Short mmCIF file of C-alpha atoms in Angstrom, two decimals:
data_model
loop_
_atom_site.label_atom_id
_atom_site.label_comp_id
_atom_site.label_asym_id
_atom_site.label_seq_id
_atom_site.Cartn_x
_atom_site.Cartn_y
_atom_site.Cartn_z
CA UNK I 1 -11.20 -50.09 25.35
CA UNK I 2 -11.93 -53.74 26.53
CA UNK I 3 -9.64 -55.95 23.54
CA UNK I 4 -10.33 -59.96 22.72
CA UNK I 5 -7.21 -60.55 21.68
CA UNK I 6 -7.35 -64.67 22.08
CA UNK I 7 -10.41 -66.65 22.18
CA UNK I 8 -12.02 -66.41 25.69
CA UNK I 9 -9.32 -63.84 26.68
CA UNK I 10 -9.92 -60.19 26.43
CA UNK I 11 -7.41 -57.27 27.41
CA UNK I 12 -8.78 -54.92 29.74
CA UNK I 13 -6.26 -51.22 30.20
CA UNK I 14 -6.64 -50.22 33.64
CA UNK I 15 -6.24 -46.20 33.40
CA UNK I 16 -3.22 -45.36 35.62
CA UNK I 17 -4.14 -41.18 35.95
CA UNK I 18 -0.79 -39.14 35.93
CA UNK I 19 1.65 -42.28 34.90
CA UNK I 20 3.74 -42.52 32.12
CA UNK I 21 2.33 -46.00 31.89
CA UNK I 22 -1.09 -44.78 30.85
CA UNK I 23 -2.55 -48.36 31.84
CA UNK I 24 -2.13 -51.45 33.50
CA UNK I 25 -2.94 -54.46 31.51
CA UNK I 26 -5.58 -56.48 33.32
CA UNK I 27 -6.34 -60.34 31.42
CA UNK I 28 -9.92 -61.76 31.50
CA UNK I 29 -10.05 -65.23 30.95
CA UNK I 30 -13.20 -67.17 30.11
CA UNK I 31 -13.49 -70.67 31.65
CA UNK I 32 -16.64 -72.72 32.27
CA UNK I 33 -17.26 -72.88 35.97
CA UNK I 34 -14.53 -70.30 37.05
CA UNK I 35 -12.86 -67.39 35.49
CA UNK I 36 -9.16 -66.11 36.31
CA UNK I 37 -8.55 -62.47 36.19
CA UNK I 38 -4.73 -60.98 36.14
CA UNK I 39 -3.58 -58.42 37.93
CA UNK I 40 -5.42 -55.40 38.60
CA UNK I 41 -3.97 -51.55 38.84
CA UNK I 42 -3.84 -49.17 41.91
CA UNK I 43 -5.79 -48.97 44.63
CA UNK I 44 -7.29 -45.68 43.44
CA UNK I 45 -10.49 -44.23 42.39
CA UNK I 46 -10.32 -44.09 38.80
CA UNK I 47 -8.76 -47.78 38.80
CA UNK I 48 -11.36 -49.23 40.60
CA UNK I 49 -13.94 -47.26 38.38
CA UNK I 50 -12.11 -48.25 35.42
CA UNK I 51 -12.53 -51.96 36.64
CA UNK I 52 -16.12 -51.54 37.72
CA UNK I 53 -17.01 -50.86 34.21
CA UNK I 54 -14.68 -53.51 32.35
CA UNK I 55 -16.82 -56.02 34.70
CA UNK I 56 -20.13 -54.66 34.07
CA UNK I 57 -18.87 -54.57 30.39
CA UNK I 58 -18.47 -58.29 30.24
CA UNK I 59 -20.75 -59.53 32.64
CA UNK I 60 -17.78 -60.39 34.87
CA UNK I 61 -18.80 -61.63 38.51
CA UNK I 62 -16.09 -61.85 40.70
CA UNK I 63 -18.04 -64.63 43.14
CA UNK I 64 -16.39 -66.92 40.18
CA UNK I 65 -13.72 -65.26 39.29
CA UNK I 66 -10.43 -66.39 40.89
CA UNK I 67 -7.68 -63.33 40.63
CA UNK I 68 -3.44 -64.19 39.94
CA UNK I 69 -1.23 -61.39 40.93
CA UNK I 70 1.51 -61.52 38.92
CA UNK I 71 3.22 -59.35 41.67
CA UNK I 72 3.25 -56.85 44.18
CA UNK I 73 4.08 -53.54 42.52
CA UNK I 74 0.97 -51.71 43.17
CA UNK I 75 -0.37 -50.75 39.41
CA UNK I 76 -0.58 -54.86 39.24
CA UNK I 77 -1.70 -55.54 43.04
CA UNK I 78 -3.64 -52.49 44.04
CA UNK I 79 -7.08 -53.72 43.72
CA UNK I 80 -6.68 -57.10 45.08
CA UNK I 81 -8.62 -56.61 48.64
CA UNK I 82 -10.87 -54.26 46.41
CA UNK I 83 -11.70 -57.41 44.54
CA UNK I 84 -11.28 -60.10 47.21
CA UNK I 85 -14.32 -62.44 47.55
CA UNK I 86 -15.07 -64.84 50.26
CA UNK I 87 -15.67 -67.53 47.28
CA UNK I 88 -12.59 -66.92 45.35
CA UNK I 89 -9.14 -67.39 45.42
CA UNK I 90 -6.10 -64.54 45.31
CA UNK I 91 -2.77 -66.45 43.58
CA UNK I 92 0.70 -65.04 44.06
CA UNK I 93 4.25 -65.88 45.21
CA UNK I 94 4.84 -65.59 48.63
CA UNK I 95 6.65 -62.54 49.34
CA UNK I 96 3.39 -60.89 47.50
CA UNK I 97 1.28 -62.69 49.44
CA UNK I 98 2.65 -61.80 53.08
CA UNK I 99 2.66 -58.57 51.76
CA UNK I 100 -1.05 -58.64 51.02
CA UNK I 101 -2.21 -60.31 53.76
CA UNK I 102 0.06 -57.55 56.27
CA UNK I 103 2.70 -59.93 57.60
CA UNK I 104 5.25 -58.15 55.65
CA UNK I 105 4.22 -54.18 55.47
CA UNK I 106 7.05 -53.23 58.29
CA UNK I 107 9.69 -54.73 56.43
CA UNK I 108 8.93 -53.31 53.20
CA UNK I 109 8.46 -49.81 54.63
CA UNK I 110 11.91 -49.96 57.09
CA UNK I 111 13.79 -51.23 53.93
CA UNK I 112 12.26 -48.61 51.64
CA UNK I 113 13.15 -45.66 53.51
CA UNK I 114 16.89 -47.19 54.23
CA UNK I 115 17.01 -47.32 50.53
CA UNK I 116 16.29 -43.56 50.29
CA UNK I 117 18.40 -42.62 52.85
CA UNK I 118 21.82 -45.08 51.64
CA UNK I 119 21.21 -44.35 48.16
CA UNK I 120 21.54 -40.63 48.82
CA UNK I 121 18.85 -39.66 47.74
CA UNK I 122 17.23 -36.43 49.66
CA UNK I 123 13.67 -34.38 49.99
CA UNK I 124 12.19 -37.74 49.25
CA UNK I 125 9.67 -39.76 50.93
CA UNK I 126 7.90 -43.15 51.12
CA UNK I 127 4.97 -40.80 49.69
CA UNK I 128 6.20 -40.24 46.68
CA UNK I 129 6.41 -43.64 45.43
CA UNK I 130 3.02 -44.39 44.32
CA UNK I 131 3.23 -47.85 44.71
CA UNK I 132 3.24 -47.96 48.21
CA UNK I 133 0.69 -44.48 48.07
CA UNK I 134 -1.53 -46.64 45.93
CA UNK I 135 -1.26 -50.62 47.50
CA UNK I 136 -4.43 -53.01 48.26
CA UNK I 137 -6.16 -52.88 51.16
CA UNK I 138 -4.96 -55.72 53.47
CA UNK I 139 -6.48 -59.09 52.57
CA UNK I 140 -7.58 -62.37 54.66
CA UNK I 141 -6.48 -64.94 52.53
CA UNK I 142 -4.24 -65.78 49.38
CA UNK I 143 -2.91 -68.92 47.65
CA UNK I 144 0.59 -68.93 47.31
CA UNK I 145 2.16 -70.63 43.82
CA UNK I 146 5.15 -72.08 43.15
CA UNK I 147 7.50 -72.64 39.69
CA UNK I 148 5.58 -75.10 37.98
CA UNK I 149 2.33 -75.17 39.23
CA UNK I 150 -0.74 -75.35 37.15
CA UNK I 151 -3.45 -73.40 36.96
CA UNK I 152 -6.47 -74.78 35.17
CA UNK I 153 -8.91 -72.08 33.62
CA UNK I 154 -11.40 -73.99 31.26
CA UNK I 155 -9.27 -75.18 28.34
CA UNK I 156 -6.26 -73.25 29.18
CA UNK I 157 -3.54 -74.97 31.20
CA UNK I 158 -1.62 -72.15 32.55
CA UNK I 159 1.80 -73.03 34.02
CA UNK I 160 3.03 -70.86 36.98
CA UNK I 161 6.96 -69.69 36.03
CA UNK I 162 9.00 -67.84 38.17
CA UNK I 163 10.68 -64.92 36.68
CA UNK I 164 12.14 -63.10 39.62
CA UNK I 165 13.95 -59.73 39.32
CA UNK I 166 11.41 -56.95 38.71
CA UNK I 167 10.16 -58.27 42.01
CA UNK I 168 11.44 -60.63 44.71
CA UNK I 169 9.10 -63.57 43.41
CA UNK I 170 7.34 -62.28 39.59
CA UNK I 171 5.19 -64.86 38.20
CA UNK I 172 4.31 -65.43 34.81
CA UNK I 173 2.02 -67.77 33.08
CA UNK I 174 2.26 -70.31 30.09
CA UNK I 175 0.12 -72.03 28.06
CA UNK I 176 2.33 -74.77 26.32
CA UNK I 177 -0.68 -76.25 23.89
CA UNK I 178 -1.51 -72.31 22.69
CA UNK I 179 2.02 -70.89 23.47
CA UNK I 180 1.10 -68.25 25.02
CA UNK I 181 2.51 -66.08 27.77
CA UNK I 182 1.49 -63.59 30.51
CA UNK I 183 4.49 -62.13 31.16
CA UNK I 184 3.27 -59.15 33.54
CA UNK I 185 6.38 -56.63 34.13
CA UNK I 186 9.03 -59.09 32.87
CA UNK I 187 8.12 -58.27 29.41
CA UNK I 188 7.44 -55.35 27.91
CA UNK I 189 7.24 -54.07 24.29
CA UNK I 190 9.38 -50.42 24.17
CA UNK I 191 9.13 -50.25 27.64
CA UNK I 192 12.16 -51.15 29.64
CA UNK I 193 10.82 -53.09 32.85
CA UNK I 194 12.51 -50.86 35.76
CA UNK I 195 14.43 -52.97 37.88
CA UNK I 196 15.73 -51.95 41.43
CA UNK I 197 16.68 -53.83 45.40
CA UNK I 198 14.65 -54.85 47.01
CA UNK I 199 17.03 -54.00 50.68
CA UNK I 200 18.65 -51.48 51.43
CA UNK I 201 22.33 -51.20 49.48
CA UNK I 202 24.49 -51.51 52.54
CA UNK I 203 23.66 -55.14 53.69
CA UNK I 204 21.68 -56.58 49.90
CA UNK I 205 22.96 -60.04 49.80
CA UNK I 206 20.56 -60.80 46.27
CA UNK I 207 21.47 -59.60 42.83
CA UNK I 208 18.16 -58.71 41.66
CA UNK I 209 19.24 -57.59 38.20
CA UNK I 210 21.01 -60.64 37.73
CA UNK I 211 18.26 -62.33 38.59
CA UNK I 212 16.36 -60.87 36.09
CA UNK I 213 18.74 -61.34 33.66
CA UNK I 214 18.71 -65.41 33.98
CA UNK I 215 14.73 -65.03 34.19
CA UNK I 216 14.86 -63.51 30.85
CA UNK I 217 17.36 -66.62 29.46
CA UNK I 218 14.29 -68.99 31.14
CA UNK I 219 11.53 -67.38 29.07
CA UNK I 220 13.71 -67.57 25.90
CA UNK I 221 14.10 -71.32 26.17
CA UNK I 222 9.88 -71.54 26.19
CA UNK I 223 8.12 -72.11 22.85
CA UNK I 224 6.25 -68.96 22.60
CA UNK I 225 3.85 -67.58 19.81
CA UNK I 226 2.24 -64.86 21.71
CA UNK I 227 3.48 -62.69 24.82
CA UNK I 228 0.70 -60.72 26.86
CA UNK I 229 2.45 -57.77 28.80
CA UNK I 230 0.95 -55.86 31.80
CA UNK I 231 1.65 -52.46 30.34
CA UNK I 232 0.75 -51.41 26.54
CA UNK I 233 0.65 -54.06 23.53
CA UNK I 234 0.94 -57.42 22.85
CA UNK I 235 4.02 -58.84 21.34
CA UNK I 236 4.41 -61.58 19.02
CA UNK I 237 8.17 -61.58 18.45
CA UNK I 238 8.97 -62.38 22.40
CA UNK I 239 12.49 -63.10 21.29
CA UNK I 240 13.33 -60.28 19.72
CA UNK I 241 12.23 -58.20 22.46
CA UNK I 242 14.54 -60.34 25.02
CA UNK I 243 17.39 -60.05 23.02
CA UNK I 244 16.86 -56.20 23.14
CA UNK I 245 16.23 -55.96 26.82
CA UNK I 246 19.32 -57.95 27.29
CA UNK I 247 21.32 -55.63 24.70
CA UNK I 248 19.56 -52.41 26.81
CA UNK I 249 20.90 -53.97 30.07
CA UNK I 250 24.75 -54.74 28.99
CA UNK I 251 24.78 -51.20 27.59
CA UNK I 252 23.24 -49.47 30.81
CA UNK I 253 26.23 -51.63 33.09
CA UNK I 254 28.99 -50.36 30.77
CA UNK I 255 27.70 -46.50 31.33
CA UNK I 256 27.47 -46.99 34.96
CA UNK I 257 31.08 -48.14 35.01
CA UNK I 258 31.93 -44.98 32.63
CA UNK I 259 30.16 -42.37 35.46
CA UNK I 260 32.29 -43.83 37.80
CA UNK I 261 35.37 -43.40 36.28
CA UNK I 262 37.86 -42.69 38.83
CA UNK I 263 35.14 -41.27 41.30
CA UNK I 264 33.31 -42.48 44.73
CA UNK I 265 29.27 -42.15 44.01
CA UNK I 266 26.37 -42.33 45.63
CA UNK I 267 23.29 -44.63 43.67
CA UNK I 268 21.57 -40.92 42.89
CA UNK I 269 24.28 -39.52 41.88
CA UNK I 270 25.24 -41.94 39.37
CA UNK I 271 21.25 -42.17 38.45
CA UNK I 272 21.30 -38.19 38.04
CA UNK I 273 23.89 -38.68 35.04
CA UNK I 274 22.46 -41.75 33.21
CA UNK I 275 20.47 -41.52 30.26
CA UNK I 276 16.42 -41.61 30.54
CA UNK I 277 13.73 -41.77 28.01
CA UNK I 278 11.76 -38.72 29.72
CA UNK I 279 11.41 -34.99 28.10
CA UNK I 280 12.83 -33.90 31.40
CA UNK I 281 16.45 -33.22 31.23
CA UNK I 282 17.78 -31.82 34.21
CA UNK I 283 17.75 -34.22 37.11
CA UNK I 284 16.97 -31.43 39.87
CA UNK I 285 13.61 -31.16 37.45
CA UNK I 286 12.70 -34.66 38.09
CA UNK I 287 9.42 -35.55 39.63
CA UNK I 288 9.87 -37.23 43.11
CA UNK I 289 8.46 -40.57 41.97
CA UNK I 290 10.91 -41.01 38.28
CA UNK I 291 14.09 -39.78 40.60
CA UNK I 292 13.33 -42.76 43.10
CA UNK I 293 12.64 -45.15 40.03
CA UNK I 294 15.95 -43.92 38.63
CA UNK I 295 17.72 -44.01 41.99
CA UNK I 296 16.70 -47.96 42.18
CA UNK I 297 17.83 -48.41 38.54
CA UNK I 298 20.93 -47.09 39.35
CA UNK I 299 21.26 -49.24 42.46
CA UNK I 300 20.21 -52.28 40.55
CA UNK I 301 22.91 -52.05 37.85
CA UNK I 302 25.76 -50.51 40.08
CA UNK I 303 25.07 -54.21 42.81
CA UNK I 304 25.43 -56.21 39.90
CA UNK I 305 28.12 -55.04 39.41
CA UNK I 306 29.52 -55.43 42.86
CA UNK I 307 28.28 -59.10 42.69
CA UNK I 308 30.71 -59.08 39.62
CA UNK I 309 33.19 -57.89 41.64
CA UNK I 310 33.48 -54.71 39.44
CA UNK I 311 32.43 -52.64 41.35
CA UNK I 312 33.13 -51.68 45.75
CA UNK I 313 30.79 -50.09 47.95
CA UNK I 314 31.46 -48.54 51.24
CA UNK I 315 28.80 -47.01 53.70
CA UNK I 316 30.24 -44.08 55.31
CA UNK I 317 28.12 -41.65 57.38
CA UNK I 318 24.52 -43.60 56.32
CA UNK I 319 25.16 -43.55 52.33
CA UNK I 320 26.25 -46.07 50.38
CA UNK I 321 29.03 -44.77 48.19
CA UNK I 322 30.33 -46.96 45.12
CA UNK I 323 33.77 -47.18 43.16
CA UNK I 324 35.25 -49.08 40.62
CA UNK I 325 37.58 -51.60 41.94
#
């Protein structure tokens, strides 16, 4: 059901069918001459009937209605050429935006499957990642932001911050007057945000979780009354919640290190002994999609790690293989 849950801004769930997710948080925002709408769910049938009727619903016409991607995991970007106007504007970091707009789609898919292949994972595909099953439909134009710039909607003054990790170049926005945040993925209450690489684990030269990490530490320094999250409720204790994700984090790096032990691993088989909040509990039960989500996990923690120098990796016969040093 369509939520107000700040004046002018109403919540609209996005049903995500078969996810443990349930919904995608898409943000309505009321201005005077132009609306802003974030983020959007897959590029599916029952999203885009879902979002048909949340428009309908509140009288929502997308000829005025600019659209921020907060970035380019597909339950967030899906819809964006589904909702692409010639008279309004698509906002996103870059590496979203070339994605979008088909500069980038080789890349992503070349790196993807190296990932697969390195991480050891086998019987899996790029079509079981629904992300990539479920991404927009190529668009002609999009806006890239930057850190720090401003996005006026009505009285809101939304300030673009970069909280990369999730994703090569997340976004969220603050309003400083209201203290308010839309933190997309980079928040979430009881959910952990997954975190993976974004290349394959061979030749990654970026420490995505460690990234996140320091993206988390610039949130926390924000005055904040109110955090919006793609993905379930809102939170108004933002701090608490960081200081948990931070807590979850340290404890997932120490039980990496612990499965290592004396051994050489692959990413999936280190992944295949963590700990997950699923009912499943054998990893050869696994559903394609959760055992790549867990495989990047894995990946995430065990390359900070080697950033940390904790941690060697070694690619021998087209898997990466890790040890403690």
């Amino acid at each position: 059901m369509i939520e107000q849950v700040y004046p002018d801004i109403f919540k609209i769930p996005i049903v995500l069918p078969n996810n443990p997710l349930k919904a995608t948080n898409a943000y309505y925002i009321k201005g005077k001459e132009r609306n802003l709408l974030i983020d959007t769910g897959f590029n599916r049938r029952e999203c885009k009937e879902s979002m048909d009727q949340a428009l309908a619903d509140l009288g929502i016409a997308m000829e005025n209605t600019d659209i921020f991607i907060t970035h380019l995991h597909g339950d967030h970007s899906g819809l964006a050429g589904y909702l692409s106007r010639p008279d309004n504007t698509i906002y996103t970091g870059k590496y979203c935006a070339d994605t979008l707009l088909g500069y980038a789609g080789a890349g992503l898919h070349g790196f993807l499957n190296e990932l697969i292949a390195q991480s050891g994972l086998t019987n899996i595909t790029m079509s079981d990642h629904p992300g990539y099953t479920y991404a927009s439909d190529i668009i002609e134009e999009a806006t890239n932001i930057q850190d720090g710039d401003i996005l006026q909607v009505g009285e809101f003054s939304f300030q673009c911050i970069e909280t990369s990790g999730h994703a090569p170049d997340h976004f969220c926005l603050y309003d400083q007057e209201r203290k308010i945040l839309f933190s997309g993925d980079h928040i979430l209450g009881k959910i952990t945000p997954n975190n993976t690489i974004w290349a394959p684990p061979a030749t990654i030269t970026r420490d995505y979780l460690g990234d996140y990490l320091e993206s988390l530490n610039k949130i926390a320094a924000l005055d904040i009354k109110v955090i919006f999250p793609g993905h379930r409720f809102v939170l108004e204790d933002g701090y608490k919640r960081i200081e948990e994700l931070r807590d979850h984090h340290q404890r997932r790096l120490e039980d990496v290190m612990k499965i290592l032990g004396e051994k050489s691993m692959t990413g999936a088989q280190v992944a295949g002994q963590m700990q997950w909040d699923l009912t499943i509990r054998s990893w050869e039960d696994f559903p394609p999609a959760q055992k790549l989500f867990a495989t990047g996990e894995a990946l995430a923690h065990l390359t900070h790690l080697v950033f940390q120098n904790m941690v060697g990796r070694e690619l021998k016969d087209g898997v990466v293989y890790y040890t403690r040093v």
